[in-house]
Structures are given as C-alpha cells and as structure tokens.
Short mmCIF file of C-alpha atoms in Angstrom, two decimals:
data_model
loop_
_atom_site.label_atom_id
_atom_site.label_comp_id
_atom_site.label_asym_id
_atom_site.label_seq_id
_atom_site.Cartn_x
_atom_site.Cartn_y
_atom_site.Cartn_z
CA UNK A 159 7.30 -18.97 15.31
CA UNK A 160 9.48 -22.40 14.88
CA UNK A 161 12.98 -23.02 13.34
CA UNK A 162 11.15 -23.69 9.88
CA UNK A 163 8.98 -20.71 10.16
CA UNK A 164 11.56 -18.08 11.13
CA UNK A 165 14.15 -19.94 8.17
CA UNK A 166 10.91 -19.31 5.20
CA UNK A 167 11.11 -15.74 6.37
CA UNK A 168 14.76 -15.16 6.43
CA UNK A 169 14.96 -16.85 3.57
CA UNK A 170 11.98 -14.56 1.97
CA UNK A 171 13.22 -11.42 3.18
CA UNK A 172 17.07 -12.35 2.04
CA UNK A 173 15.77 -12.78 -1.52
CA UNK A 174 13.05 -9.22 -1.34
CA UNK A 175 16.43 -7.40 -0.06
CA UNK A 176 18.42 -8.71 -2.85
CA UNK A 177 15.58 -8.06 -5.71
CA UNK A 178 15.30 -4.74 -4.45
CA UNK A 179 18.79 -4.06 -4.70
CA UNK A 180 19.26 -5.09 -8.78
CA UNK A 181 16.05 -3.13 -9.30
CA UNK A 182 17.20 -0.25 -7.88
CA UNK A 183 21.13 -0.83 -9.77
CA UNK A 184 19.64 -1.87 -12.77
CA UNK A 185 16.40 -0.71 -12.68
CA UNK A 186 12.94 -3.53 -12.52
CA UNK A 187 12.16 -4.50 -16.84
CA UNK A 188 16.59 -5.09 -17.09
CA UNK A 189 16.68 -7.09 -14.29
CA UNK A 190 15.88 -10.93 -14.25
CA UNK A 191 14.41 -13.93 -12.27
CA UNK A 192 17.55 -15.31 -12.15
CA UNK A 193 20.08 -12.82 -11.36
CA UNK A 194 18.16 -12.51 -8.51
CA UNK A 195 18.29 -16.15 -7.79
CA UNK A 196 22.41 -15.67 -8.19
CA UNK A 197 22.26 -12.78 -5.68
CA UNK A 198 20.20 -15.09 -3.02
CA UNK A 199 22.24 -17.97 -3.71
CA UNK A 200 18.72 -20.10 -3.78
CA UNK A 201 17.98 -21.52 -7.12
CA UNK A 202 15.88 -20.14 -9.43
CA UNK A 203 12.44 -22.21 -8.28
CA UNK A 204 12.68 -21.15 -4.92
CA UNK A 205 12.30 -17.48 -6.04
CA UNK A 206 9.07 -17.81 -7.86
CA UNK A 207 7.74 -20.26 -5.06
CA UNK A 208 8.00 -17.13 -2.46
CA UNK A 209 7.00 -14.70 -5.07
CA UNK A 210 5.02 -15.80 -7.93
CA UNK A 211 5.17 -12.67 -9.92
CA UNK A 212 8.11 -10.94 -10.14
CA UNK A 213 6.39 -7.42 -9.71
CA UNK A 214 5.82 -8.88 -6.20
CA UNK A 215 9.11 -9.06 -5.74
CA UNK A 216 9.39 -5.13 -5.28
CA UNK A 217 5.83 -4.28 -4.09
CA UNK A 218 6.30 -6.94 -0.85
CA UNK A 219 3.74 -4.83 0.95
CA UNK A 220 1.02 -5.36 -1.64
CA UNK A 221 -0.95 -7.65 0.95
CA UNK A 222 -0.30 -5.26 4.08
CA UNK A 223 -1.61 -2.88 1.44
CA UNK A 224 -4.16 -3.99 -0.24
CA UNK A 225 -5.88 -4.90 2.92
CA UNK A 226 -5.30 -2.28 4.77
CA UNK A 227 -8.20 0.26 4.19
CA UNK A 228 -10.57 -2.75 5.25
CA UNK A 229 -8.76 -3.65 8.23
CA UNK A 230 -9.21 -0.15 9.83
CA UNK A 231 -12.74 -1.11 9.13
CA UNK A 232 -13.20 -3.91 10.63
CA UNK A 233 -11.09 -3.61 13.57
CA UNK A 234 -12.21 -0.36 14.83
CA UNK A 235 -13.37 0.66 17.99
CA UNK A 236 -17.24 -0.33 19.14
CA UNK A 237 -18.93 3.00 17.88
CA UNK A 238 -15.97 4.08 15.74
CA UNK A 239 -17.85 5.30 12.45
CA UNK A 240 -15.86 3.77 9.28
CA UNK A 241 -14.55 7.19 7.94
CA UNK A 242 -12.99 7.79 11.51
CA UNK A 243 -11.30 4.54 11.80
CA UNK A 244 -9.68 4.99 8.25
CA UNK A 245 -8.33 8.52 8.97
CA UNK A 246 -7.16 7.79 12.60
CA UNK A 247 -5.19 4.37 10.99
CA UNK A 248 -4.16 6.73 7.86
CA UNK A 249 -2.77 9.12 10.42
CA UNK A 250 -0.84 6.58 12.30
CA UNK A 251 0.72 5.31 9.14
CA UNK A 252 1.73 8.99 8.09
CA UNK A 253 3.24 9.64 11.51
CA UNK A 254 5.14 5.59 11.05
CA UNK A 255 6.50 6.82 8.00
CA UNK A 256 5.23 3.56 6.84
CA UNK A 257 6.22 2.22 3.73
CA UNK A 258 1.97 1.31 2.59
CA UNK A 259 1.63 4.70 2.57
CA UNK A 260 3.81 5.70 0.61
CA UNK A 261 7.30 5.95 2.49
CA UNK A 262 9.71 4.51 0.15
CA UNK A 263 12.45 6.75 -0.39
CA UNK A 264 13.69 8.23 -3.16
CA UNK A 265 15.33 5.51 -5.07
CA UNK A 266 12.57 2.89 -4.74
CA UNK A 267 10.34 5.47 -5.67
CA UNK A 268 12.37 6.18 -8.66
CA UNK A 269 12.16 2.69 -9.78
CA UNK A 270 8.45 2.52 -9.39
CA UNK A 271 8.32 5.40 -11.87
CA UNK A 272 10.52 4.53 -14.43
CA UNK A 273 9.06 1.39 -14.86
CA UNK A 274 5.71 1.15 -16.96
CA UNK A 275 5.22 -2.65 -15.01
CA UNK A 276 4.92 -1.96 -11.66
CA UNK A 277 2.67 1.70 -12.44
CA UNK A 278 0.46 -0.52 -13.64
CA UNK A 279 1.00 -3.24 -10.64
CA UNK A 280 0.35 0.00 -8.27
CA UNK A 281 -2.80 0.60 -10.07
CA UNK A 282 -4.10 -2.63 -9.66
CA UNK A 283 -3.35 -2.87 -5.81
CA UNK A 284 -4.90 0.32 -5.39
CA UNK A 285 -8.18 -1.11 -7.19
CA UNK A 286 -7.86 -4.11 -5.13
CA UNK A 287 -7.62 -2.08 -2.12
CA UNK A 288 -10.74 -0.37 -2.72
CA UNK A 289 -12.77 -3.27 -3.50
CA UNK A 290 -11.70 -4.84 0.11
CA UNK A 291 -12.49 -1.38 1.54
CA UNK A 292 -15.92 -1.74 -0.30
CA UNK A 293 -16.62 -5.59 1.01
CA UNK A 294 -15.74 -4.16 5.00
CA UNK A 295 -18.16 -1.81 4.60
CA UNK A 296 -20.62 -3.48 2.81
CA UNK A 297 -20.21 -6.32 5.89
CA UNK A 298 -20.41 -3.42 8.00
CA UNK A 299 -23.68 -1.97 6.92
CA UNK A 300 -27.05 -2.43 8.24
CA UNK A 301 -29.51 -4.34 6.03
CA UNK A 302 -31.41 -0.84 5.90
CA UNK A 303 -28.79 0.67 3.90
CA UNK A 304 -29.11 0.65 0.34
CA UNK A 305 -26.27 -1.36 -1.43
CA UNK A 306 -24.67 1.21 -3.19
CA UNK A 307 -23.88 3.38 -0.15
CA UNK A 308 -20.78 1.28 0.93
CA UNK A 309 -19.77 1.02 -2.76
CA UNK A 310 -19.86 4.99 -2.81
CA UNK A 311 -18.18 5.60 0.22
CA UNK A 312 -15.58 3.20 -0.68
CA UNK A 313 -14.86 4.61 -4.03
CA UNK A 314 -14.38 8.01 -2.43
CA UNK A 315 -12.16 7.03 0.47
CA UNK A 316 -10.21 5.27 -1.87
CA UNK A 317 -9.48 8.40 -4.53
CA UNK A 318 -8.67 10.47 -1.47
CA UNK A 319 -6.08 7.40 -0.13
CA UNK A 320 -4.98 7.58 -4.17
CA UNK A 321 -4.42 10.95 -3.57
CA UNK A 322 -2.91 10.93 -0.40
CA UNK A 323 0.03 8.41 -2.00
CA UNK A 324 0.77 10.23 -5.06
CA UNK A 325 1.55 13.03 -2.92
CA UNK A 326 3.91 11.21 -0.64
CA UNK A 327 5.79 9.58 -3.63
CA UNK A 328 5.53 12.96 -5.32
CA UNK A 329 7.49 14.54 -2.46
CA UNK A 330 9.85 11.86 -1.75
CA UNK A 331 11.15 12.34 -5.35
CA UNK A 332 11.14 15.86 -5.37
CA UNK A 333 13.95 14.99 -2.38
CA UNK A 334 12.03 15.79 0.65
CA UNK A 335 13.12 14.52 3.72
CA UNK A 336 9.98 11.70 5.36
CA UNK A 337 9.53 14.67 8.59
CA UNK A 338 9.01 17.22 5.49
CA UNK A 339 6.27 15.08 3.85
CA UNK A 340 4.57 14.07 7.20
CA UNK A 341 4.48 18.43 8.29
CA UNK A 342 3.03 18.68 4.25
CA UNK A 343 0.65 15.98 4.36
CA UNK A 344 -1.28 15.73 8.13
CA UNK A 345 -3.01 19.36 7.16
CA UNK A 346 -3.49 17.95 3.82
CA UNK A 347 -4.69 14.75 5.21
CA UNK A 348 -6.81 16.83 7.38
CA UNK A 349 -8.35 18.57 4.83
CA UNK A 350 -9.50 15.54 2.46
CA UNK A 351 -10.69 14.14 5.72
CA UNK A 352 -13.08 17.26 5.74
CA UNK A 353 -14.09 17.16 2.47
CA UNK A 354 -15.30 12.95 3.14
CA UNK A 355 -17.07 13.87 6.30
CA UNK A 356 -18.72 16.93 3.77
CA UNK A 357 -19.61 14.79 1.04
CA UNK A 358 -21.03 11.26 3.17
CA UNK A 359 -22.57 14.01 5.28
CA UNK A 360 -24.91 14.88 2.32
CA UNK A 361 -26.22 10.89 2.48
CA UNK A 362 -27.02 10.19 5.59
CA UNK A 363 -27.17 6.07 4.65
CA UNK A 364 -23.98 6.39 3.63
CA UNK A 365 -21.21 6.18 6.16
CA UNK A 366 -23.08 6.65 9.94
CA UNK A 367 -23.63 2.96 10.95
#
C-alpha cells in the first residue's frame, strides 16, 4: 500500500472511530453529519465522500458482511460441498469473535437497537447477503440443477446465519462476556448445521455439487 493509500485509510478509519463514538454518547438519529466532521477535524464533504450514507458510518463491515456468505462459497476447498464451506468459515468467525458475526459489544449493540435506522439498515444487509449467497451458488451449480435449488438453499442458510446473529447480539446485551457466547453458540451452531444438512439432504439437487 503507498503513502496515499495508507493516508485514505487512516483518514477513513479516524472518522468510523469518531462516528462511532457520538453514536454510542449520543446515540445514531441525535447525532449529525457534521459533528462528526468537527470530531475528525475533516470538513464536512470529506465525510460523505468515504461514507455516503451515514448508516454506513456505524455498520463499516456491511461489505465484509454482506459478502461474506458467498465468499466461503466460492473460495472453498476443491470438493468442499457449499453447506460445509459456510459452516467451517461461520465457525472460524465465531471462534475470531469477529465483529460480521455479530461481536460488537454491548454498547454498539445497544445503539443498533435503539435505533429504528440502522434495524432496518441490518435488515437490508442481511437480504443483500443472501442474495450474494444465492448468485455463488447459483455460479456454483451444475447446469443439471434446477434453478431454484441454489435459491432454496440460499434462503435457508441465510435464516439460520439470521439466526445465528440475533443470538450473538442477543447475548452480548444480556452482558455476556464474547468466550460465554462462543461456549453458547458452537453447539448451537452445530445444531442448525444439522438441521441444513437434514433439510438439503431431502433434495438431493440441492446442495451436493
């Protein structure tokens, strides 16, 4: 990365910390484009030219995360079924204590809840997620398949993943510690991952190639 490359992303990452921080004091709806700005010291422009909707400004993962599901799709391992690859990456993340998960901690996740704006952001990330989980598979499938097996497999990896992040944030705002929530989700985790394999089981066009 060059001097101008590494300066966009301190100068990115200086302006996420310091949105974060007035969302969290103040909480996101109060707080506005240009306090932030203040807080940066970078003028008001250069904050929507790194993040062109505010709500961005506090879900900075949202690309990490709405591709995600699809990467562990497409970058598995030669004979790696799709279902494996997802739960082996989902399992990585829970043991990370990754923030796409779910890891937030308790304040952030606070402010995600007591703000109407970015539940509904959330919502749409996770949609978006599971439409780029559904185009890797769909890629992924042999021409034999028909076209609404990806779709369906998608759609139920993608409530389980829901799922799976509702409980973490649940957790983390009932005030349990990130080892607590990993020990309470990988049997959880485990078991969803059984009920998948159950259900795409029953089709076998559905998730085998």
């Amino acid at each position: 990365m060059g001097l101008r490359e590494s300066k966009k992303q301190e100068t990115r990452q200086l302006i996420s910390d310091c949105a974060t921080r007035l969302f969290i004091e103040q909480g996101f709806e109060q707080t506005t484009i240009t306090e932030i700005a203040a807080a940066a010291r970078v003028a008001k422009k250069t904050v929507t030219n790194y993040f062109p909707r505010k709500e961005d400004l506090a879900l900075d993962h949202h690309e990490a995360f709405t591709g995600g599901l699809a990467r562990a799709v497409t970058e598995r391992e030669p004979g790696e079924e799709p279902l494996a690859a997802v739960g082996r990456t989902f399992r990585a993340a829970l043991l990370d204590h990754s923030p796409v998960v779910g890891f937030t901690g308790i304040a952030f996740a606070r402010m995600i809840a007591d703000s109407p704006t970015l539940t509904a952001r959330l919502r749409e990330l996770h949609d978006q997620r599971e439409e780029a989980l559904a185009a890797a598979l769909t890629a992924a499938a042999p021409d034999s398949v028909p076209a609404i097996a990806p779709l369906s497999g998608a759609a139920l990896i993608a409530a389980a993943d829901r799922l799976l992040f509702r409980r973490i944030q649940e957790l983390t705002l009932a005030g349990r510690t990130n080892d607590e929530i990993e020990a309470t989700l990988l049997p959880e985790a485990d078991h969803l991952r059984a009920l998948l394999a159950a259900a795409l089981a029953d089709d076998p066009t559905a998730m085998t190639w």
